[in-house]
Tab-separated table of C-alpha atoms and ligand atoms in Angstrom:
chain	number	residue	atom	x	y	z
A	1	MET	CA	146.952	93.801	-10.001
A	2	SER	CA	150.175	93.184	-11.209
A	3	GLN	CA	150.819	92.090	-14.949
A	4	SER	CA	152.219	88.545	-14.052
A	5	ASN	CA	149.344	87.907	-11.787
A	6	LEU	CA	146.916	88.941	-14.811
A	7	SER	CA	148.749	86.534	-17.056
A	8	ALA	CA	148.670	83.711	-14.507
A	9	ARG	CA	144.822	84.182	-14.311
A	10	GLY	CA	144.575	84.038	-18.186
A	11	ILE	CA	142.946	86.549	-20.452
A	12	PHE	CA	141.006	86.185	-23.806
A	13	THR	CA	143.365	87.034	-26.410
A	14	SER	CA	140.833	88.229	-29.086
A	15	LYS	CA	137.439	89.682	-29.284
A	16	PHE	CA	136.187	86.501	-30.612
A	17	GLY	CA	137.707	84.716	-27.620
A	18	ILE	CA	135.333	86.366	-25.306
A	19	ILE	CA	132.500	86.269	-27.519
A	20	ALA	CA	133.068	82.590	-28.091
A	21	ALA	CA	133.370	81.886	-24.213
A	22	ALA	CA	130.380	84.046	-23.143
A	23	THR	CA	128.129	82.612	-26.009
A	24	GLY	CA	129.361	79.182	-25.010
A	25	SER	CA	128.198	79.737	-21.487
A	26	ALA	CA	125.074	81.240	-22.568
A	27	ILE	CA	123.905	78.814	-25.255
A	28	GLY	CA	123.296	75.479	-23.885
A	29	LEU	CA	120.492	73.163	-22.546
A	30	GLY	CA	118.674	76.479	-21.173
A	31	ASN	CA	117.850	77.218	-24.865
A	32	ILE	CA	117.177	73.939	-26.310
A	33	TRP	CA	115.719	71.994	-23.432
A	34	ARG	CA	114.517	74.396	-20.832
A	35	PHE	CA	113.184	77.268	-22.911
A	36	PRO	CA	110.690	75.139	-24.812
A	37	TYR	CA	109.236	73.273	-21.947
A	38	VAL	CA	108.823	76.233	-19.991
A	39	LEU	CA	107.248	77.996	-22.640
A	40	GLY	CA	105.053	75.174	-23.223
A	41	GLU	CA	103.898	75.051	-19.670
A	42	SER	CA	103.329	78.661	-19.447
A	43	GLY	CA	100.996	78.680	-22.345
A	44	GLY	CA	103.132	79.792	-25.321
A	45	GLY	CA	103.111	83.365	-27.132
A	46	ALA	CA	102.617	85.455	-24.127
A	47	PHE	CA	105.561	83.826	-22.376
A	48	LEU	CA	107.690	84.555	-25.390
A	49	LEU	CA	106.731	88.269	-25.312
A	50	VAL	CA	107.361	88.786	-21.818
A	51	TYR	CA	110.636	86.795	-22.091
A	52	LEU	CA	111.894	88.842	-24.937
A	53	LEU	CA	111.083	92.067	-23.179
A	54	PHE	CA	112.896	90.875	-20.097
A	55	ILE	CA	116.050	89.867	-22.255
A	56	ILE	CA	116.221	93.548	-23.619
A	57	GLY	CA	115.298	95.365	-20.511
A	58	ILE	CA	116.782	93.438	-17.749
A	59	GLY	CA	118.942	90.767	-19.001
A	60	LEU	CA	121.422	92.846	-21.276
A	61	PRO	CA	121.934	95.547	-18.699
A	62	VAL	CA	122.710	92.861	-16.041
A	63	MET	CA	125.167	91.104	-18.378
A	64	LEU	CA	126.744	94.393	-19.223
A	65	SER	CA	127.016	95.286	-15.344
A	66	GLU	CA	128.734	91.934	-14.821
A	67	PHE	CA	131.235	92.398	-17.355
A	68	ILE	CA	132.195	95.805	-16.112
A	69	ILE	CA	132.407	94.444	-12.533
A	70	GLY	CA	134.578	91.622	-13.683
A	71	ARG	CA	137.109	93.508	-15.812
A	72	ALA	CA	137.438	96.466	-13.292
A	73	THR	CA	138.409	93.990	-10.637
A	74	ARG	CA	139.943	90.974	-12.481
A	75	MET	CA	138.462	89.007	-9.725
A	76	ASN	CA	135.930	85.952	-9.019
A	77	PRO	CA	132.501	87.302	-7.993
A	78	PHE	CA	133.215	86.992	-4.197
A	79	GLY	CA	136.693	88.672	-4.548
A	80	ALA	CA	135.398	91.264	-6.760
A	81	PHE	CA	132.713	92.669	-4.304
A	82	ARG	CA	135.403	92.456	-1.456
A	83	LYS	CA	137.751	94.482	-3.461
A	84	LEU	CA	135.076	97.010	-4.679
A	85	ALA	CA	133.265	97.556	-1.331
A	86	PRO	CA	135.844	96.194	1.494
A	87	GLY	CA	134.145	95.689	4.807
A	88	ARG	CA	130.643	96.020	3.412
A	89	PRO	CA	128.287	93.119	2.831
A	90	TRP	CA	128.196	93.112	-0.966
A	91	PHE	CA	130.387	90.000	-1.183
A	92	ILE	CA	127.073	88.149	-0.396
A	93	VAL	CA	126.605	88.318	-4.134
A	94	GLY	CA	129.411	86.245	-4.302
A	95	ILE	CA	128.185	83.592	-1.807
A	96	MET	CA	124.778	83.612	-3.585
A	97	GLY	CA	126.297	83.189	-6.920
A	98	THR	CA	128.494	80.094	-5.745
A	99	ILE	CA	125.591	78.465	-4.182
A	100	ALA	CA	123.495	79.061	-7.258
A	101	ALA	CA	126.271	77.673	-9.465
A	102	PHE	CA	126.478	74.690	-7.173
A	103	MET	CA	122.766	74.006	-7.442
A	104	ILE	CA	122.479	74.611	-11.198
A	105	LEU	CA	125.375	72.455	-11.979
A	106	ALA	CA	123.750	69.708	-9.955
A	107	PHE	CA	120.709	69.446	-12.026
A	108	TYR	CA	122.360	70.629	-15.135
A	109	GLY	CA	124.594	67.643	-14.900
A	110	ALA	CA	121.395	65.459	-14.888
A	111	VAL	CA	120.158	66.741	-18.148
A	112	GLY	CA	123.587	66.719	-19.447
A	113	GLY	CA	123.323	63.006	-18.787
A	114	TRP	CA	120.044	62.695	-20.622
A	115	THR	CA	121.687	64.082	-23.596
A	116	LEU	CA	124.276	61.628	-23.515
A	117	GLU	CA	121.743	58.990	-23.196
A	118	TYR	CA	120.066	60.317	-26.322
A	119	LEU	CA	123.383	60.579	-28.089
A	120	TYR	CA	123.922	56.933	-27.375
A	121	LYS	CA	120.159	56.058	-28.446
A	122	SER	CA	120.857	57.752	-31.763
A	123	VAL	CA	123.966	56.033	-32.458
A	124	THR	CA	122.489	52.554	-31.727
A	125	ASN	CA	119.612	53.485	-33.831
A	126	GLN	CA	116.837	53.167	-31.057
A	127	PHE	CA	114.257	55.412	-32.409
A	128	ALA	CA	113.750	53.560	-35.578
A	129	GLY	CA	110.139	52.476	-35.939
A	130	LYS	CA	108.807	53.916	-32.624
A	131	SER	CA	105.621	55.899	-32.548
A	132	ALA	CA	105.265	59.361	-30.943
A	133	ASP	CA	103.622	57.857	-27.909
A	134	GLU	CA	106.230	55.155	-27.786
A	135	MET	CA	108.932	57.781	-27.547
A	136	VAL	CA	107.217	59.405	-24.600
A	137	GLN	CA	107.151	55.850	-22.807
A	138	MET	CA	110.959	55.551	-23.874
A	139	PHE	CA	111.880	58.663	-22.000
A	140	GLU	CA	109.661	57.943	-18.861
A	141	SER	CA	111.094	54.463	-18.495
A	142	PHE	CA	114.660	55.612	-18.893
A	143	ARG	CA	114.232	58.508	-16.364
A	144	GLY	CA	111.920	56.694	-13.934
A	145	ALA	CA	112.883	53.176	-13.911
A	146	SER	CA	116.790	52.817	-14.300
A	147	TYR	CA	119.981	53.879	-12.967
A	148	ARG	CA	121.026	55.114	-16.346
A	149	PRO	CA	120.529	58.761	-15.511
A	150	LEU	CA	122.991	58.497	-12.719
A	151	LEU	CA	125.601	56.728	-14.945
A	152	TRP	CA	125.237	59.336	-17.532
A	153	GLN	CA	125.122	62.164	-15.089
A	154	ILE	CA	128.427	60.997	-13.728
A	155	ALA	CA	129.776	60.852	-17.072
A	156	PHE	CA	128.778	64.233	-18.015
A	157	MET	CA	130.376	65.671	-14.782
A	158	LEU	CA	133.731	63.828	-15.611
A	159	LEU	CA	133.810	65.409	-18.971
A	160	THR	CA	133.288	68.833	-17.483
A	161	PHE	CA	135.813	68.236	-14.681
A	162	LEU	CA	138.439	66.889	-17.328
A	163	ILE	CA	138.081	70.107	-19.484
A	164	VAL	CA	138.463	72.330	-16.447
A	165	ILE	CA	141.346	70.412	-14.816
A	166	ALA	CA	143.254	70.194	-18.099
A	167	GLY	CA	142.862	73.975	-18.566
A	168	ILE	CA	141.685	73.359	-22.061
A	169	GLU	CA	138.528	75.419	-21.935
A	170	LYS	CA	140.153	77.526	-24.623
A	171	GLY	CA	140.593	74.422	-26.695
A	172	ILE	CA	136.788	73.436	-26.199
A	173	GLU	CA	136.007	76.858	-27.469
A	174	LYS	CA	137.859	76.408	-30.457
A	175	TYR	CA	135.834	73.385	-31.083
A	176	SER	CA	132.703	75.071	-30.250
A	177	LYS	CA	133.339	77.692	-32.787
A	178	ILE	CA	132.978	75.006	-35.383
A	179	LEU	CA	130.150	72.912	-33.576
A	180	MET	CA	127.867	75.936	-32.415
A	181	PRO	CA	127.295	76.804	-36.229
A	182	ILE	CA	126.574	73.096	-36.883
A	183	LEU	CA	124.279	73.373	-33.975
A	184	PHE	CA	122.417	76.131	-35.635
A	185	ILE	CA	122.207	74.468	-39.042
A	186	THR	CA	120.858	71.372	-37.589
A	187	LEU	CA	118.462	73.080	-35.666
A	188	ILE	CA	117.314	74.947	-38.931
A	189	VAL	CA	116.902	71.612	-40.597
A	190	ILE	CA	114.851	70.030	-37.747
A	191	ALA	CA	112.765	73.222	-37.933
A	192	VAL	CA	112.143	72.933	-41.612
A	193	ARG	CA	111.226	69.469	-41.192
A	194	SER	CA	108.877	70.223	-38.111
A	195	LEU	CA	107.205	73.019	-40.187
A	196	THR	CA	106.452	70.658	-43.090
A	197	LEU	CA	104.905	67.792	-41.160
A	198	PRO	CA	101.633	66.495	-42.241
A	199	SER	CA	98.557	67.686	-40.299
A	200	LEU	CA	96.207	65.447	-38.574
A	201	SER	CA	93.584	68.050	-38.155
A	202	ASP	CA	93.474	71.875	-37.659
A	203	LYS	CA	94.661	71.710	-34.147
A	204	ALA	CA	97.072	68.921	-34.855
A	205	SER	CA	99.134	70.735	-37.407
A	206	PRO	CA	102.379	72.493	-37.516
A	207	MET	CA	100.668	75.720	-38.184
A	208	ALA	CA	98.856	75.317	-34.624
A	209	GLY	CA	102.256	74.985	-33.107
A	210	LEU	CA	103.450	78.186	-34.565
A	211	LYS	CA	100.694	80.044	-33.482
A	212	PHE	CA	100.890	78.623	-30.004
A	213	LEU	CA	104.553	80.019	-30.038
A	214	PHE	CA	104.079	83.330	-31.520
A	215	ARG	CA	100.523	84.298	-31.081
A	216	PRO	CA	100.359	85.749	-27.381
A	217	ASP	CA	97.080	85.035	-25.773
A	218	PHE	CA	97.191	87.531	-22.869
A	219	SER	CA	94.471	85.611	-20.906
A	220	LYS	CA	97.334	83.241	-20.098
A	221	LEU	CA	99.544	86.079	-18.540
A	222	ASN	CA	99.791	85.647	-14.925
A	223	ALA	CA	102.244	86.211	-12.020
A	224	ASN	CA	103.538	82.848	-12.426
A	225	VAL	CA	104.407	83.369	-16.080
A	226	LEU	CA	106.255	86.460	-15.216
A	227	PHE	CA	108.317	84.656	-12.626
A	228	ASP	CA	109.016	81.794	-14.955
A	229	ALA	CA	110.027	84.258	-17.761
A	230	LEU	CA	112.340	86.126	-15.508
A	231	GLY	CA	114.123	82.983	-14.119
A	232	GLN	CA	114.432	81.596	-17.721
A	233	SER	CA	116.049	84.891	-18.950
A	234	PHE	CA	118.529	84.964	-16.181
A	235	PHE	CA	119.328	81.252	-16.567
A	236	SER	CA	119.742	81.341	-20.523
A	237	LEU	CA	121.819	84.385	-20.347
A	238	SER	CA	124.191	82.978	-17.660
A	239	ILE	CA	123.550	85.967	-15.556
A	240	GLY	CA	122.739	87.045	-11.756
A	241	MET	CA	125.508	84.433	-10.447
A	242	GLY	CA	128.737	86.001	-11.323
A	243	ALA	CA	129.656	83.595	-14.076
A	244	LEU	CA	129.993	86.592	-16.343
A	245	ILE	CA	131.800	88.357	-13.914
A	246	THR	CA	134.259	85.579	-13.692
A	247	TYR	CA	134.421	85.720	-17.626
A	248	GLY	CA	134.422	89.459	-17.505
A	249	SER	CA	137.534	89.334	-15.456
A	250	TYR	CA	139.381	87.808	-18.265
A	251	ILE	CA	138.290	90.542	-20.914
A	252	LYS	CA	141.050	92.604	-22.553
A	253	LYS	CA	141.064	96.103	-21.755
A	254	SER	CA	140.615	97.162	-25.410
A	255	ASP	CA	137.402	95.031	-25.924
A	256	ASN	CA	134.172	96.591	-26.541
A	257	MET	CA	132.079	95.083	-23.866
A	258	GLY	CA	128.813	96.695	-25.045
A	259	SER	CA	128.881	95.143	-28.351
A	260	THR	CA	130.283	91.796	-26.857
A	261	ALA	CA	127.047	91.784	-24.327
A	262	LEU	CA	124.660	92.626	-27.408
A	263	ILE	CA	125.890	89.898	-29.636
A	264	VAL	CA	126.019	87.462	-27.024
A	265	SER	CA	122.318	88.041	-25.902
A	266	LEU	CA	121.084	88.242	-29.614
A	267	SER	CA	122.486	84.831	-30.309
A	268	ASP	CA	121.391	83.363	-27.187
A	269	THR	CA	117.774	84.479	-27.905
A	270	PHE	CA	118.108	83.521	-31.437
A	271	ALA	CA	119.115	79.944	-30.440
A	272	ALA	CA	116.237	79.814	-28.034
A	273	VAL	CA	113.565	81.019	-30.648
A	274	LEU	CA	114.954	78.548	-33.300
A	275	ALA	CA	114.530	75.742	-30.642
A	276	GLY	CA	110.900	76.849	-30.242
A	277	VAL	CA	110.108	76.686	-34.027
A	278	ALA	CA	111.853	73.227	-34.175
A	279	ILE	CA	109.813	71.945	-31.497
A	280	PHE	CA	106.341	73.362	-31.255
A	281	PRO	CA	105.212	72.590	-34.707
A	282	ALA	CA	106.217	69.046	-34.189
A	283	VAL	CA	104.405	68.718	-30.749
A	284	PHE	CA	101.227	69.850	-32.342
A	285	ALA	CA	101.539	67.806	-35.652
A	286	PHE	CA	102.088	64.529	-33.710
A	287	GLY	CA	99.188	65.546	-31.258
A	288	LEU	CA	101.443	65.671	-28.052
A	289	ASN	CA	101.003	67.636	-25.137
A	290	PRO	CA	102.993	70.927	-24.964
A	291	GLN	CA	102.768	70.903	-21.215
A	292	ALA	CA	104.828	67.591	-20.973
A	293	GLY	CA	107.385	69.283	-18.758
A	294	GLU	CA	111.064	68.578	-18.609
A	295	GLY	CA	110.691	65.533	-21.045
A	296	LEU	CA	109.239	67.608	-23.757
A	297	VAL	CA	112.219	67.989	-26.261
A	298	PHE	CA	113.339	64.342	-25.513
A	299	ASN	CA	110.032	63.368	-26.446
A	300	VAL	CA	109.523	65.204	-29.531
A	301	LEU	CA	112.937	65.231	-31.229
A	302	PRO	CA	113.316	61.563	-31.962
A	303	SER	CA	109.971	61.494	-33.816
A	304	ILE	CA	111.124	64.282	-35.992
A	305	PHE	CA	114.331	62.500	-36.852
A	306	ASN	CA	112.149	59.495	-37.682
A	307	SER	CA	110.280	61.398	-40.105
A	308	MET	CA	113.079	62.961	-41.995
A	309	GLN	CA	115.510	61.974	-44.959
A	310	GLY	CA	118.997	61.231	-43.170
A	311	GLY	CA	117.288	61.494	-39.692
A	312	TYR	CA	119.886	58.976	-38.259
A	313	VAL	CA	122.896	61.073	-39.153
A	314	ILE	CA	121.249	64.429	-38.260
A	315	SER	CA	120.361	63.000	-34.854
A	316	ILE	CA	123.801	62.013	-34.222
A	317	LEU	CA	125.053	65.582	-35.304
A	318	PHE	CA	122.447	67.347	-33.287
A	319	PHE	CA	123.191	65.438	-29.999
A	320	ILE	CA	126.915	65.909	-30.315
A	321	CYS	CA	126.602	69.607	-30.750
A	322	LEU	CA	124.000	69.635	-27.914
A	323	THR	CA	126.430	67.835	-25.682
A	324	VAL	CA	129.269	70.279	-26.620
A	325	ALA	CA	126.838	73.336	-26.015
A	326	ALA	CA	126.020	71.768	-22.589
A	327	LEU	CA	129.598	71.293	-21.797
A	328	THR	CA	130.703	74.874	-22.659
A	329	SER	CA	127.816	76.089	-20.212
A	330	ALA	CA	128.920	73.604	-17.504
A	331	ILE	CA	132.284	74.529	-17.443
A	332	SER	CA	131.497	78.236	-16.963
A	333	LEU	CA	129.396	76.982	-13.845
A	334	LEU	CA	132.215	74.937	-12.580
A	335	GLU	CA	134.452	77.841	-13.189
A	336	VAL	CA	132.613	79.986	-10.694
A	337	VAL	CA	132.931	77.582	-7.966
A	338	VAL	CA	136.399	76.571	-8.732
A	339	ALA	CA	137.566	80.379	-8.831
A	340	THR	CA	135.957	81.201	-5.730
A	341	PHE	CA	137.232	77.847	-3.759
A	342	SER	CA	140.910	78.561	-5.006
A	343	GLU	CA	141.074	82.410	-4.899
A	344	GLU	CA	139.166	82.851	-1.701
A	345	LEU	CA	139.987	79.683	0.306
A	346	GLY	CA	143.437	79.550	-0.921
A	347	MET	CA	143.246	76.049	-2.375
A	348	SER	CA	145.253	75.246	-5.523
A	349	ARG	CA	143.159	75.077	-8.605
A	350	ARG	CA	143.489	71.292	-8.830
A	351	LYS	CA	142.306	70.649	-5.475
A	352	ALA	CA	139.339	73.202	-5.760
A	353	SER	CA	138.360	71.376	-9.063
A	354	VAL	CA	138.227	67.878	-7.627
A	355	ILE	CA	136.326	69.061	-4.425
A	356	SER	CA	133.757	71.073	-6.059
A	357	THR	CA	133.347	68.365	-8.821
A	358	LEU	CA	132.788	65.808	-6.137
A	359	LEU	CA	130.384	67.663	-4.157
A	360	ILE	CA	128.360	68.885	-7.015
A	361	THR	CA	128.103	65.458	-8.360
A	362	LEU	CA	126.944	64.115	-5.330
A	363	LEU	CA	124.035	66.555	-4.949
A	364	GLY	CA	123.360	65.955	-8.910
A	365	ALA	CA	123.241	62.191	-8.073
A	366	VAL	CA	120.048	62.884	-6.106
A	367	ALA	CA	118.640	65.229	-9.016
A	368	ALA	CA	119.424	62.478	-11.486
A	369	LEU	CA	117.507	59.920	-9.636
A	370	SER	CA	114.801	62.307	-8.730
A	371	TRP	CA	112.165	60.442	-10.739
A	372	TYR	CA	113.361	56.970	-9.716
A	373	VAL	CA	114.940	56.162	-6.213
A	374	PHE	CA	114.102	59.582	-4.757
A	375	LYS	CA	110.687	59.900	-6.246
A	376	ASP	CA	108.802	60.095	-2.931
A	377	PHE	CA	111.224	62.822	-1.783
A	378	SER	CA	108.983	65.861	-2.703
A	379	VAL	CA	107.264	68.994	-1.501
A	380	LYS	CA	103.952	70.029	-2.510
A	381	ASN	CA	103.573	73.401	-4.342
A	382	ILE	CA	100.396	75.162	-4.491
A	383	ASN	CA	100.142	77.672	-7.478
A	384	ASP	CA	98.654	80.763	-5.814
A	385	VAL	CA	96.961	81.695	-9.122
A	386	THR	CA	95.327	78.741	-10.192
A	387	GLY	CA	95.300	76.809	-6.829
A	388	GLU	CA	96.724	73.776	-8.645
A	389	ILE	CA	98.673	71.482	-6.431
A	390	SER	CA	101.675	70.010	-7.727
A	391	ALA	CA	104.751	67.929	-6.318
A	392	PHE	CA	108.111	69.198	-6.729
A	393	ASN	CA	110.988	66.424	-6.544
A	394	PHE	CA	114.477	67.195	-5.669
A	395	PHE	CA	115.422	68.202	-9.184
A	396	MET	CA	112.808	70.633	-9.420
A	397	ILE	CA	113.518	72.146	-6.017
A	398	LEU	CA	117.084	72.820	-7.168
A	399	ASP	CA	115.857	74.521	-10.317
A	400	TYR	CA	113.122	76.413	-8.648
A	401	ILE	CA	115.314	77.889	-5.830
A	402	SER	CA	118.287	78.766	-8.197
A	403	LEU	CA	116.653	80.097	-11.101
A	404	LYS	CA	113.694	81.817	-9.439
A	405	TYR	CA	115.247	83.350	-6.535
A	406	LEU	CA	119.005	83.240	-6.394
A	407	LEU	CA	119.686	84.395	-9.872
A	408	PRO	CA	117.226	87.313	-10.097
A	409	LEU	CA	118.090	88.311	-6.600
A	410	GLY	CA	121.979	88.154	-7.576
A	411	GLY	CA	121.216	90.407	-10.562
A	412	LEU	CA	119.181	92.751	-8.380
A	413	LEU	CA	122.132	93.186	-6.098
A	414	ILE	CA	124.589	93.505	-9.081
A	415	VAL	CA	122.672	96.331	-10.902
A	416	ILE	CA	121.956	98.222	-7.363
A	417	TYR	CA	125.573	98.219	-6.490
A	418	LEU	CA	126.681	99.391	-10.084
A	419	GLY	CA	123.916	101.903	-10.445
A	420	TRP	CA	123.746	103.221	-6.871
A	421	PHE	CA	127.200	102.558	-5.183
A	422	SER	CA	129.775	102.805	-7.782
A	423	PRO	CA	131.141	106.271	-9.025
A	424	ARG	CA	129.301	106.957	-12.177
A	425	ASP	CA	132.662	108.398	-13.950
A	426	LYS	CA	134.399	105.173	-13.097
A	427	VAL	CA	131.705	103.089	-14.595
A	428	LEU	CA	131.908	105.280	-17.653
A	429	LYS	CA	135.611	104.952	-17.859
A	430	GLU	CA	135.518	101.102	-17.686
A	431	LEU	CA	132.846	100.829	-20.275
A	432	SER	CA	134.398	103.251	-22.757
A	433	ASN	CA	137.903	101.752	-22.322
A	434	GLU	CA	139.207	104.956	-20.670
A	435	GLY	CA	137.318	107.188	-23.059
A	436	LYS	CA	138.782	105.380	-26.269
A	437	LEU	CA	135.141	104.282	-27.221
A	438	LYS	CA	132.034	106.253	-27.640
A	439	VAL	CA	129.369	105.012	-25.416
A	440	ASN	CA	126.367	106.910	-26.539
A	441	TYR	CA	124.009	104.539	-24.977
A	442	PHE	CA	125.471	105.248	-21.443
A	443	LYS	CA	122.488	107.361	-20.167
A	444	VAL	CA	119.985	104.913	-21.078
A	445	LEU	CA	122.129	102.112	-19.620
A	446	MET	CA	122.210	103.646	-16.453
A	447	PHE	CA	118.652	104.541	-16.367
A	448	LEU	CA	117.906	100.823	-16.844
A	449	VAL	CA	120.539	99.808	-14.261
A	450	ARG	CA	119.412	102.382	-11.722
A	451	PHE	CA	115.577	102.218	-12.020
A	452	VAL	CA	114.028	99.772	-14.507
A	453	VAL	CA	115.844	96.633	-13.749
A	454	PRO	CA	115.518	96.868	-9.863
A	455	ILE	CA	111.847	97.964	-10.031
A	456	ALA	CA	110.882	95.333	-12.667
A	457	ILE	CA	112.595	92.504	-10.625
A	458	ILE	CA	110.967	93.780	-7.431
A	459	ILE	CA	107.550	94.134	-9.116
A	460	VAL	CA	107.917	90.376	-10.527
A	461	PHE	CA	108.548	89.237	-6.970
A	462	LEU	CA	105.822	91.110	-5.029
A	463	ASN	CA	103.521	90.030	-7.770
A	464	GLU	CA	104.394	86.252	-7.356
A	465	VAL	CA	103.945	86.535	-3.707
A	466	GLY	CA	100.642	88.003	-4.231
A	467	VAL	CA	101.062	91.664	-3.097
A	468	PHE	CA	99.135	93.135	-6.048
B	1	LIG	N1	123.170	79.707	-19.822
B	1	LIG	C1	123.303	78.191	-19.669
B	1	LIG	C2	122.265	77.471	-20.532
B	1	LIG	O1	121.455	78.080	-21.324
B	1	LIG	C3	123.278	77.735	-18.267
B	1	LIG	C4	124.138	78.497	-17.303
B	1	LIG	C5	123.486	79.264	-16.412
B	1	LIG	C6	125.274	78.698	-17.434
B	1	LIG	C7	124.118	80.203	-15.458
B	1	LIG	C8	126.162	79.559	-16.631
B	1	LIG	C9	125.325	80.289	-15.493
B	1	LIG	O2	122.295	76.348	-20.955
């Protein structure tokens, strides 16, 4: 690709640029909102253990594979595979990734909207004087009995759109360099308060929450827990759909992609575990149910703020940072769709941004109203392991298909391509910046990419459909 073409697509000008952008994509609602509630539903510590194993053994190699493919081709996921394997069907990874980005951003926008509502509630001091049970009520009546989720979802999508259209992603990353550390600090403050809450009893104590989070109860380990952990690890790291192929395509040839991937995965995992430490001690201390589902953190956090000195200010600070974290993830999702529409369908970036935002917002409107207007639109899901029957509304269906199927399958295809269909010396050359960097982990990486990752993903799938 010619130099002019390259600079037209833009490039990350410093190592910190790509780390900030990729971390911005990775850290978001996935860590703070989704990780705790999925862990809660899956029974705690055993989930955490599997999750951590998946991050190291599967997530990290997939992330690095995406960076390698992105930087080698300087293309969107779709174009990347067409360039690497012309005339062969690998571009399907790009199609799946675009569909996944579409579906994820639809429900992500809804949760981004919940975050804005809670920022508004913080500013207008609506948590004051409410009991833990009243907080649960408050969330349910917001989500299940008003159009507010829709208004806020539209607002969130509009913000995402404006950032992408103005081409100020880099500007946002500058802010997020300041706001991410503040998010971590507020999380630590919240965790400290959560851990020091008074106990009602042995079972209703912060300690019980910590045990729930960190002590694996292997009797809880089943096919569904593995499946949940796999989907969550892909979602949290932003992998499996080409978002990081797209970001990889903007990485400088002199950057060390290996250390970048490591730093991004570590910070993302740290954020998730920290969110767990902030949430679960309080869930138990307030006698709430860890299996509350999507509402969990919105139910719990306000009560923690209520019980702390300066809670008013901290809640505002926290929800501002969370909104920004959500936005830096949302722009990377939108970017996949926009890059694909503009580079593959020959639209201008502006037109591609307008069209994709409109379509996603429309789909997201149904997601946002899934507990209200569209609450009867649901499918029954029977848990193969426990036999439990649950109803999946539209929001949950989007989440289920994209996270549990599209992302892991995308990741599977990406590593199979890199491990089995790309010349090994070319991969090494790309990873080592033409031999300038020492990549002593190369053999391990290739072993993971060729064998461990594909086999692990296939086992988790077969296990889920009940083959074993
Ligand atoms: N990783 C982001 C989060 O945790 C969500 C995301 C998924 C972003 C996939 C991009 C691609 O919030």
